[in-house]
Amino acid sequence: MSLRFGITLTALTLLCILASVWSISAGAVQISTAEIINTLFNLDGPKQEYIINRSRLPRTLLALVTGGALALSGAIIQALLRNPLASPKIIGINSGAALAVLLGTLFFPDIALRWLPVIAAIGAIAVAVFIFALAELRPISPARLALVGIAVGFTCDAGVDYILVTASTYEFSAPLVWLTGSLWARGWSHLNAVWPALIALSALCLLLSFRLDLIRLGAAQATGLGMNVRLERLILLGLATLLAALSVSVVGVLGFVGLMSPHIARKLVGGVHRGMLPVAMLTGMLLVVLADATGRVILPPIEVSAGILTAIFGAPFFIFILLTSRSEDET
Amino acid sequence: MSIVLKNINAGYKGFRLKEISLKIETGSFTALIGPNGCGKSTLLKTIARILPTAGGAVEIAGKNIKSERTKAVARKVAVLPQHPVVPPGISVQQLVGYGRAPHQNLLGFKTAKDHEMIEHALKTVSLIDLRHKLVAELSGGQRQRAFVAMSIAQDTPYLLFDEPTSFLDIRYQYEVLDLLRDLNNKGRTCVVVLHDIAQAARYATDLVVMKDGAIHSRGTPKTVITPQTVEQVYEIKARVYQDPVSNTAVVSPL
């Protein structure tokens, strides 16, 4: 595994760098690689400081951190629920965050940007607490837990739809774009609102990968192996919730990344989380950067949301993976 | 060193164990038997602290498991649940490696001793050649052996198994039971929930017969398995005779 892991990790890292360079160069104004290098490293020669520094660089960085965070969140939730179909979107965390942000902007139209991640986190945590309080009160199977999450997610989505329909004024067209999962008009302020927390939480996730392996064996076996299942489940769920919520607060509901990246990673390097998590994270980063950049070049000057593109490109690939994988996901 | 249960009260809504007290002798192969719903699995889960106790105490080697860190308990007792979860994309060797968790820190990096124990466990269950195969691709019998190997790698004096032979065909049932007997002969105390009375009689040194959440009787298979016990516990009339191969009790319903 270690050689395979090394090759995969290197390849994905290179792909992420290439995709990022492309993402900075692509758009209504095409920027050459030389100009990008000159600008980023402050060399002599032609530069494109305004577009790169004000728009595409922060946007690309934001795509990287949120893509990685959503992928990690999905991997954690799939392990916790022992369900390959689970993701932060499926169990309602993303929708909870989205509803909270929408309510926040509805009631406090002048709210500062830096509060949006906090509001999103509150909404997501409310959903997570609700779902897992149920699990604590009555022992229910992970499959049912996922169904409860789906129901809660639909309820939140209904709230989102209601707000959008009833308050469809000019100022609500921006949330509409945001909700589809878009990096449109994202800048340093958005990046600065989330990156320190996202990087810290992602690092913590990677550190705790072994615990995910154990909890993946089911509560009984994990207890038998000396794990404090209730406490660690809570910590891991908290991590997954915050990662997803902070991402949603700035880039909207990029639902598919969290579902798909762990599957791709498992296919590439196997199911041991120490190898799988970093690969899933890089896959998520790559997917979102590619989706965002592609969205800028296909119909300029119109931008197609990254969320739409991850679904369009990801879904066929995802179906292919599910059809070609063996019985290993059946438990 | 033994497992002592004192007035255990545990269970689920609608079913509870009735103040069970029991001493499991060190070095024994103790089989828990009884009809469906008698509480044998519940009792095993309680000993393994998978189910919390509402009253009473479980003492392992003189210490109440509630007062100990769960990781410390995991260095004394290994558990194999009835339906082990097969994780996707995990090889046999990786699965067996999880058995080392109680001996590792939070991050789970393995030492030379860990690798040695994993190797030993894989050899014990004869899966050394299949070590890199995915657990999900194994046959039922191989899969169960892989989980047994995980318990072996945990390197504990006590092994608790909940119906390790269920859903296996006859060859693999006896394969797994022989494996447990070997482990028992090497000094590990085995506590095993079994469905089949004949298998329990054949392999166990000590039988605990349960009914309705309480212990009906206990002792060696010879003394416990009688037509009277079978009638009282399983509510069927049966003849008990000696199996000519193993010279242990076999039950035939009349």
XYZ file of N, CA and C in Angstrom, chain A residues 224-225, chain B residues 1 71-79 96-104 111 113-118 120-121 124 147-161 183 186-189:
153
model
N -15.023 -3.100 22.298
C -14.185 -4.241 22.646
C -12.707 -3.963 22.433
N -12.403 -3.073 21.505
C -11.006 -2.729 21.236
C -10.535 -1.549 22.083
N -7.154 -14.275 39.050
C -7.640 -13.913 37.718
C -8.882 -14.721 37.344
N -9.855 1.123 27.682
C -8.676 0.603 27.003
C -7.947 -0.429 27.868
N -7.945 -0.196 29.186
C -7.311 -1.161 30.089
C -8.091 -2.467 30.082
N -9.435 -2.367 30.035
C -10.256 -3.570 29.972
C -9.970 -4.314 28.667
N -9.766 -3.553 27.585
C -9.534 -4.163 26.275
C -8.204 -4.911 26.211
N -7.329 -4.657 27.169
C -6.083 -5.438 27.200
C -6.287 -6.754 27.936
N -7.450 -6.900 28.592
C -7.732 -8.152 29.292
C -8.770 -9.003 28.573
N -9.705 -8.327 27.895
C -10.818 -9.046 27.282
C -10.956 -8.674 25.815
N -10.987 -9.673 24.951
C -11.279 -9.436 23.533
C -12.695 -9.925 23.243
N -13.402 -9.197 22.401
C -14.796 -9.524 22.110
C -14.999 -9.697 20.617
N -6.771 -7.595 11.120
C -6.147 -8.232 12.273
C -5.357 -7.188 13.067
N -4.758 -6.234 12.356
C -3.992 -5.173 13.008
C -4.826 -4.330 13.958
N -6.122 -4.193 13.663
C -6.978 -3.406 14.566
C -7.014 -4.005 15.963
N -6.754 -5.315 16.048
C -6.719 -5.959 17.356
C -5.644 -5.380 18.259
N -4.682 -4.701 17.671
C -3.602 -4.125 18.468
C -3.973 -2.779 19.073
N -5.143 -2.262 18.723
C -5.539 -0.920 19.173
C -5.367 -0.684 20.678
N -5.760 -1.634 21.543
C -5.628 -1.345 22.978
C -4.170 -1.221 23.436
N -3.243 -1.672 22.605
C -1.834 -1.584 22.975
C -1.163 -0.390 22.324
N -1.940 0.364 21.535
C -1.358 1.476 20.801
C -1.856 2.803 21.357
N 4.213 -0.949 16.379
C 5.585 -1.241 16.762
C 5.970 -2.617 16.224
N 6.571 -5.188 17.950
C 5.786 -6.153 18.735
C 4.390 -6.324 18.119
N 3.806 -5.212 17.667
C 2.494 -5.287 17.022
C 2.561 -6.156 15.774
N 3.570 -5.911 14.943
C 3.698 -6.694 13.710
C 3.903 -8.173 14.015
N 4.656 -8.441 15.051
C 4.912 -9.820 15.463
C 3.610 -10.511 15.870
N 2.795 -9.816 16.647
C 1.530 -10.394 17.108
C 0.562 -10.611 15.944
N 0.564 -9.685 14.997
C -0.318 -9.824 13.826
C 0.087 -11.055 13.019
N 1.709 -13.658 14.137
C 1.365 -14.826 14.947
C -0.121 -15.159 14.800
N -0.967 -14.137 14.865
C -2.416 -14.356 14.773
C -2.791 -14.911 13.403
N -1.843 -18.492 13.264
C -2.700 -19.327 14.101
C -3.992 -19.706 13.377
N -11.670 -12.574 11.841
C -12.094 -11.851 13.046
C -11.552 -12.523 14.308
N -11.492 -13.852 14.297
C -10.883 -14.543 15.441
C -9.417 -14.107 15.566
N -8.742 -13.996 14.409
C -7.342 -13.573 14.433
C -7.199 -12.175 15.033
N -8.172 -11.316 14.750
C -8.134 -9.978 15.343
C -8.151 -10.084 16.869
N -9.008 -10.972 17.394
C -9.067 -11.176 18.840
C -7.765 -11.767 19.371
N -7.149 -12.664 18.585
C -5.873 -13.257 19.023
C -4.807 -12.169 19.108
N -4.795 -11.299 18.083
C -3.791 -10.232 18.065
C -3.963 -9.283 19.251
N -5.177 -9.231 19.752
C -5.429 -8.346 20.907
C -4.687 -8.848 22.144
N -4.322 -10.125 22.117
C -3.432 -10.678 23.129
C -3.983 -10.506 24.544
N -5.186 -11.030 24.750
C -5.847 -10.892 26.045
C -5.992 -12.263 26.692
N -6.017 -12.329 28.026
C -6.251 -13.611 28.680
C -7.680 -14.126 28.503
N -8.637 -13.221 28.231
C -10.028 -13.640 28.078
C -10.521 -13.372 26.666
N -11.234 -14.351 26.120
C -11.837 -14.191 24.800
C -13.345 -14.391 24.929
N -14.109 -13.424 24.455
C -15.568 -13.548 24.479
C -16.083 -13.616 23.042
N -16.836 -14.658 22.738
C -17.355 -14.811 21.374
C -18.860 -15.009 21.405
N -6.871 -22.365 21.334
C -6.548 -21.152 22.102
C -6.749 -21.413 23.589
N -4.046 -23.324 25.061
C -2.838 -22.523 25.262
C -3.006 -21.542 26.405
N -4.098 -21.679 27.149
C -4.210 -20.898 28.379
C -5.177 -19.733 28.349
N -5.859 -19.530 27.234
C -6.803 -18.417 27.225
C -8.178 -18.895 27.683
N -8.796 -18.073 28.496
C -10.137 -18.392 28.959
C -11.135 -17.984 27.888
